[in-house]
Amino acid sequence: MQNPFRDTVADAWGEPLDLHSLNASASDELVRRIDGLSRESRGAGPPPRSQCVLLLGPAGSGKTHLFARLRKKLGYRAVFFHTRPELGAPATSRYLLAQLVDALRFPASSSEHTQLDLIAGAMLSVVEGHPTKYPLTMVAQPHDDPRRLVERALAAAERRYPQLLPKYLERLLQAPFEPEAQTRRAMYAWLSGRPPSEAELARLGETQGLGDEDVLPALRTLGFTATFGAPLVLVFDQLENLADDDPARTRMMAHAQLISDLHDTVPGTLIVQMALDSEWTRFIRPALPPQLRHRVEETVVPLGFPAPEQARQLVELHLNRIPAEERKGAFPWPLDPAAVKRWTEETMTPRALIQRCKSAFDDFLAGKAATAGGAPQPAEGTGLDQRLEVLWADFVGKARTEIDRAARDGHYLDAERMASGLLTILPLVGAPARRAPGKKNRPDIRVTTSQVSQVLLAQQNHHRSLGALLTEATQIEAERVIIVREHAFAIPPTWKQVHAQLKTLRDKSNIIYTTVGRDELIDWLAAESMLSAARSKDLSDEQGHTIEHGLVLDWLERRFRRRRSGFPDVFVGPPPEPSSDEGGPDAAVPPKQPAHEAAPPARSSQQLKPNAERPATDDSSSTPKPSLTDSKSDAQPRGSVRPEVSEAEALEKIVLSQLLKLGVTATVTRRVAGARLIRLEVSSPRQRVADLDRAAADVEHKLADHQVRFEREGPRRFFNAPRSNPRPVLLDDLVKKEESWLRERPGRFVLGERIDGEVVRGDLSDGGSCHLLIAGQTGSGKSVLLRALVLSLARLHPASRIRFTLGDPKRVTFGALVESLGDHVALPIAYDAEAIVARLEKLAEQMDLRFTSFQKGRVQDIHEHNALAVEKLPLEIIVIDEFADLVLDKAYKQPFLEAVKRIGNMGRAAGIHMLLATQRPDRNTVPGEIKANLVGKVALKVQSALNSRIILDEGGAEKLLGRGDLLVDIGHGIVRAQAPGA
């Protein structure tokens, strides 16, 4: 049984439980204003002026919850943006534009279309004289000449509002119709105000991005475009974070000035600000000059505490999440009625009430476990330190998602966001830092330790802007200048002038160029977000009491000062040696271990013996492979050392030794022990990467007995070797880890575990994973992966929401699975080619019927249909293990490929998906029709590099270990993982 009170802090972009009577007057006021802006915009005159609303209330009163409620309630009637102040980084109009365009790429309501599509569709509907009730139809339906459509809209807009930026509006309206993904990404980069790369400028036919003078006109154009049907709602949350020790009140003034500029220049927009009432009254309001204060406090709406009946309804709403078959009594079972009555009559915020109930429910679950025969389990996170560890893990997960999303979008982390994280983390390790005076819209940092250092964040995406920054670095008067760039944001080899400048800078004793890896950035962002949440009083212990900011600050200081991770040593010098008497769990952690990674569990001493019995490996040979810890170069005593640590150290020694013999001096920047593999990330700062690449082949040959393999991921270089004692990856563990995400909607699944322990997950509603092509030779774990994939899809959702059609020409893959799936399988397994092709054709017909229904209901896809319909449509998934016979049999090849092509092209919107597998990935078995329409690719071990290239368009799968070791590409680049159950 899950704790129904598990969500105590609202996710602005999620769908939390909502009691509509809570803060109803505030939400009604905001809806009234948004609808009023829409009505005023329909006239022929200029667009309406913007409005400001300030929401003030205590911590946990539901400010962020209101944002989620508005999104759900208004649907397509508004476009939403949510942000908060960055610690240490003042607000700028350019950074706001970048964040706003990022938010416009979020889905509009439950649609697969974006909020930008909604803005463009609403304006085009008005210009073309179509109904504005369904604005997305304008961008969803095909047009003979979208350019003419955009030209007419542009002419009409300029007549009505000459102050807009025509080129910006043109790009804004063109983006939804652009079929080429890379060109569309270039458009988003240009629209966001970020400096586009040379390749992006070339795609757009431009010579430069938006200048500083274009930023406010661009925001004005965005606001004007939105007034045609979906006004912009700009929400600035957690404004209490503006209060800091700066006597000049720089960040407060910058925010107030930004709000004033938006109010005066961006039309038809609702600007909503949210803050703790106590912090606003004590610190922020007195610091603002009257003219700015009048602007930001144009309308003030207070938020209060729930009445006793509302509090009771809130508890009941959460308890109703318990499935009916698991309930054993009436409300408030299983909580104590007297306690619930006392809590609901007390004056407390909704969050404090839910936290009290969560703690009580945890006690109930612990007692239930003890009654069932096990030892009583303490509630998760007993004690302050343990509770903060749980909260830290959540912030780390969010930071990882943010960095990965930025990398997928091709622009990496904004310099402002990086600066905010760095300004947060440096003081935690005794390096005072502050914003330094620099160029406009550039967040330079000054660090004061034994030397005064100026930090320049080199996140430029164009060689000219990066070259200008490197030139300026030589002119800065500081004892030391540190230039920092994201490690994954590699400088292209074609930027020869930049490389020449870097070479010159390395000869200067006071200038340092360094890169920051993904793990360090995760720590920076997680620390910034955690401290920001603490300032907003959003962190609470298991009893619902607020964890004070000072306690969180002290905990983070202890964490980072001990580990000295999260940033390069160049900022504060090398880490101190840990003293032998230093206690606590962090004392045994190696200094270079990333702060967000938990130490691997200790193993028994029996596992450390070289000749201990080991589980069978994937190698068909009975000859045992030598262990890395058996190497003569590993002289470390084994005692109580963790086996994965000793193996990683041994691998590091022999790899670096072999490289040194080949004339390459390298260092290991990170070690990771995964389920099957040990991975070393290697860099060679004194030599070219090409030297390391050439030597790697010799290292592989010399260490063939250890199965050492060399891999490249962009600019990063790795050596991998199998562990002598692999850890099994279990489907139950992966599902449990991602359970809340998997439950959100049917069609989500887990594929395996990456080397760094992250779960590889996919979603059938995503364009990169809506249909999967799976390939692997006999013994690679393909059939096991298919079964695990089906189970992960079906486990958390009823048969009414997801159903399977199974094709099994091998007659051995799905037999035992049918009983586990139950009603999820509507028809018997199809074994012969004729039956499988017939099932595919039947699904194609069902797809056509669904589209006819969608057209009548004026919805775009299955998600919109299910959001409105009483009787929801299930996802239909056909799974075929070994489709080679269907392709090679002339009688069935053409109808099979035709059905695959139809479903592949249109099935995602209709909720019909394909998972097709083969053990023979050659040109005859995987023709172009299959490869093009099954967009997600999963390659287990195959026989040759040619087989690997047929699946992934590159080699590598032939070097996998087998038994579930896989490479997967579902739209985010190729990732290596271990499949569950293999």
mmCIF file of N, CA and C in Angstrom, residues 564-605:
data_model
loop_
_atom_site.group_PDB
_atom_site.id
_atom_site.type_symbol
_atom_site.label_atom_id
_atom_site.label_comp_id
_atom_site.label_asym_id
_atom_site.label_seq_id
_atom_site.Cartn_x
_atom_site.Cartn_y
_atom_site.Cartn_z
ATOM 1 N N ARG A 564 34.643 17.840 -0.691
ATOM 2 C CA ARG A 564 35.314 18.708 -1.644
ATOM 3 C C ARG A 564 34.980 18.324 -3.082
ATOM 4 N N SER A 565 33.712 18.009 -3.313
ATOM 5 C CA SER A 565 33.281 17.704 -4.671
ATOM 6 C C SER A 565 32.272 18.738 -5.089
ATOM 7 N N GLY A 566 31.891 18.686 -6.350
ATOM 8 C CA GLY A 566 30.916 19.630 -6.858
ATOM 9 C C GLY A 566 31.543 20.802 -7.586
ATOM 10 N N PHE A 567 32.879 20.882 -7.635
ATOM 11 C CA PHE A 567 33.539 21.952 -8.359
ATOM 12 C C PHE A 567 34.993 21.571 -8.539
ATOM 13 N N PRO A 568 35.686 22.113 -9.535
ATOM 14 C CA PRO A 568 37.101 21.823 -9.705
ATOM 15 C C PRO A 568 37.914 22.412 -8.567
ATOM 16 N N ASP A 569 39.031 21.750 -8.225
ATOM 17 C CA ASP A 569 39.901 22.237 -7.166
ATOM 18 C C ASP A 569 40.510 23.590 -7.488
ATOM 19 N N VAL A 570 40.456 23.991 -8.759
ATOM 20 C CA VAL A 570 41.092 25.240 -9.175
ATOM 21 C C VAL A 570 40.510 26.437 -8.432
ATOM 22 N N PHE A 571 39.265 26.339 -7.924
ATOM 23 C CA PHE A 571 38.656 27.467 -7.241
ATOM 24 C C PHE A 571 39.217 27.676 -5.842
ATOM 25 N N VAL A 572 39.479 26.582 -5.126
ATOM 26 C CA VAL A 572 39.869 26.708 -3.714
ATOM 27 C C VAL A 572 41.098 25.895 -3.363
ATOM 28 N N GLY A 573 41.756 25.277 -4.333
ATOM 29 C CA GLY A 573 42.924 24.472 -4.031
ATOM 30 C C GLY A 573 42.557 23.031 -3.788
ATOM 31 N N PRO A 574 43.551 22.126 -3.628
ATOM 32 C CA PRO A 574 43.288 20.700 -3.452
ATOM 33 C C PRO A 574 42.601 20.429 -2.131
ATOM 34 N N PRO A 575 41.839 19.326 -2.052
ATOM 35 C CA PRO A 575 41.116 19.017 -0.820
ATOM 36 C C PRO A 575 42.066 18.608 0.289
ATOM 37 N N PRO A 576 41.721 18.897 1.543
ATOM 38 C CA PRO A 576 42.559 18.486 2.664
ATOM 39 C C PRO A 576 42.471 16.989 2.875
ATOM 40 N N GLU A 577 43.528 16.421 3.422
ATOM 41 C CA GLU A 577 43.509 15.004 3.750
ATOM 42 C C GLU A 577 42.562 14.782 4.912
ATOM 43 N N PRO A 578 41.675 13.792 4.849
ATOM 44 C CA PRO A 578 40.751 13.556 5.958
ATOM 45 C C PRO A 578 41.506 13.068 7.178
ATOM 46 N N SER A 579 41.160 13.632 8.333
ATOM 47 C CA SER A 579 41.821 13.193 9.563
ATOM 48 C C SER A 579 41.299 11.847 9.972
ATOM 49 N N SER A 580 42.140 11.100 10.673
ATOM 50 C CA SER A 580 41.793 9.717 11.025
ATOM 51 C C SER A 580 40.687 9.640 12.041
ATOM 52 N N ASP A 581 40.484 10.743 12.813
ATOM 53 C CA ASP A 581 39.460 10.684 13.856
ATOM 54 C C ASP A 581 38.162 11.347 13.441
ATOM 55 N N GLU A 582 38.053 11.702 12.161
ATOM 56 C CA GLU A 582 36.818 12.363 11.713
ATOM 57 C C GLU A 582 35.706 11.350 11.616
ATOM 58 N N GLY A 583 34.616 11.605 12.306
ATOM 59 C CA GLY A 583 33.528 10.639 12.336
ATOM 60 C C GLY A 583 32.483 10.939 11.311
ATOM 61 N N GLY A 584 31.371 10.191 11.426
ATOM 62 C CA GLY A 584 30.248 10.421 10.526
ATOM 63 C C GLY A 584 30.349 9.610 9.270
ATOM 64 N N PRO A 585 29.237 9.446 8.563
ATOM 65 C CA PRO A 585 29.188 8.606 7.377
ATOM 66 C C PRO A 585 30.003 9.133 6.228
ATOM 67 N N ASP A 586 30.284 10.438 6.206
ATOM 68 C CA ASP A 586 31.012 10.990 5.062
ATOM 69 C C ASP A 586 32.510 10.797 5.168
ATOM 70 N N ALA A 587 33.007 10.421 6.347
ATOM 71 C CA ALA A 587 34.445 10.375 6.531
ATOM 72 C C ALA A 587 35.107 9.350 5.643
ATOM 73 N N ALA A 588 34.406 8.263 5.342
ATOM 74 C CA ALA A 588 35.015 7.194 4.550
ATOM 75 C C ALA A 588 34.831 7.390 3.059
ATOM 76 N N VAL A 589 34.182 8.468 2.660
ATOM 77 C CA VAL A 589 33.905 8.680 1.243
ATOM 78 C C VAL A 589 35.137 9.231 0.559
ATOM 79 N N PRO A 590 35.580 8.663 -0.553
ATOM 80 C CA PRO A 590 36.748 9.199 -1.250
ATOM 81 C C PRO A 590 36.503 10.649 -1.647
ATOM 82 N N PRO A 591 37.532 11.526 -1.588
ATOM 83 C CA PRO A 591 37.336 12.950 -1.848
ATOM 84 C C PRO A 591 36.739 13.256 -3.195
ATOM 85 N N LYS A 592 37.035 12.451 -4.226
ATOM 86 C CA LYS A 592 36.575 12.771 -5.573
ATOM 87 C C LYS A 592 35.204 12.204 -5.901
ATOM 88 N N GLN A 593 34.606 11.473 -4.956
ATOM 89 C CA GLN A 593 33.277 10.914 -5.255
ATOM 90 C C GLN A 593 32.263 12.039 -5.327
ATOM 91 N N PRO A 594 31.454 12.131 -6.401
ATOM 92 C CA PRO A 594 30.470 13.201 -6.497
ATOM 93 C C PRO A 594 29.555 13.205 -5.294
ATOM 94 N N ALA A 595 29.208 14.400 -4.832
ATOM 95 C CA ALA A 595 28.455 14.515 -3.595
ATOM 96 C C ALA A 595 27.077 13.920 -3.694
ATOM 97 N N HIS A 596 26.528 13.788 -4.909
ATOM 98 C CA HIS A 596 25.160 13.285 -5.026
ATOM 99 C C HIS A 596 25.122 11.774 -5.195
ATOM 100 N N GLU A 597 26.296 11.082 -5.232
ATOM 101 C CA GLU A 597 26.311 9.637 -5.411
ATOM 102 C C GLU A 597 26.481 8.953 -4.062
ATOM 103 N N ALA A 598 25.599 8.054 -3.749
ATOM 104 C CA ALA A 598 25.734 7.302 -2.518
ATOM 105 C C ALA A 598 26.832 6.263 -2.663
ATOM 106 N N ALA A 599 27.513 5.955 -1.547
ATOM 107 C CA ALA A 599 28.557 4.939 -1.604
ATOM 108 C C ALA A 599 27.943 3.581 -1.856
ATOM 109 N N PRO A 600 28.561 2.733 -2.703
ATOM 110 C CA PRO A 600 28.018 1.407 -2.967
ATOM 111 C C PRO A 600 27.979 0.582 -1.694
ATOM 112 N N PRO A 601 27.049 -0.353 -1.569
ATOM 113 C CA PRO A 601 26.946 -1.147 -0.358
ATOM 114 C C PRO A 601 28.150 -2.050 -0.182
ATOM 115 N N ALA A 602 28.499 -2.292 1.065
ATOM 116 C CA ALA A 602 29.627 -3.168 1.351
ATOM 117 C C ALA A 602 29.282 -4.606 1.013
ATOM 118 N N ARG A 603 30.276 -5.385 0.573
ATOM 119 C CA ARG A 603 30.087 -6.785 0.232
ATOM 120 C C ARG A 603 30.797 -7.656 1.257
ATOM 121 N N SER A 604 30.468 -8.926 1.245
ATOM 122 C CA SER A 604 31.099 -9.842 2.179
ATOM 123 C C SER A 604 32.542 -10.078 1.790
ATOM 124 N N SER A 605 33.374 -10.479 2.774
ATOM 125 C CA SER A 605 34.786 -10.712 2.498
ATOM 126 C C SER A 605 34.973 -11.886 1.555
#
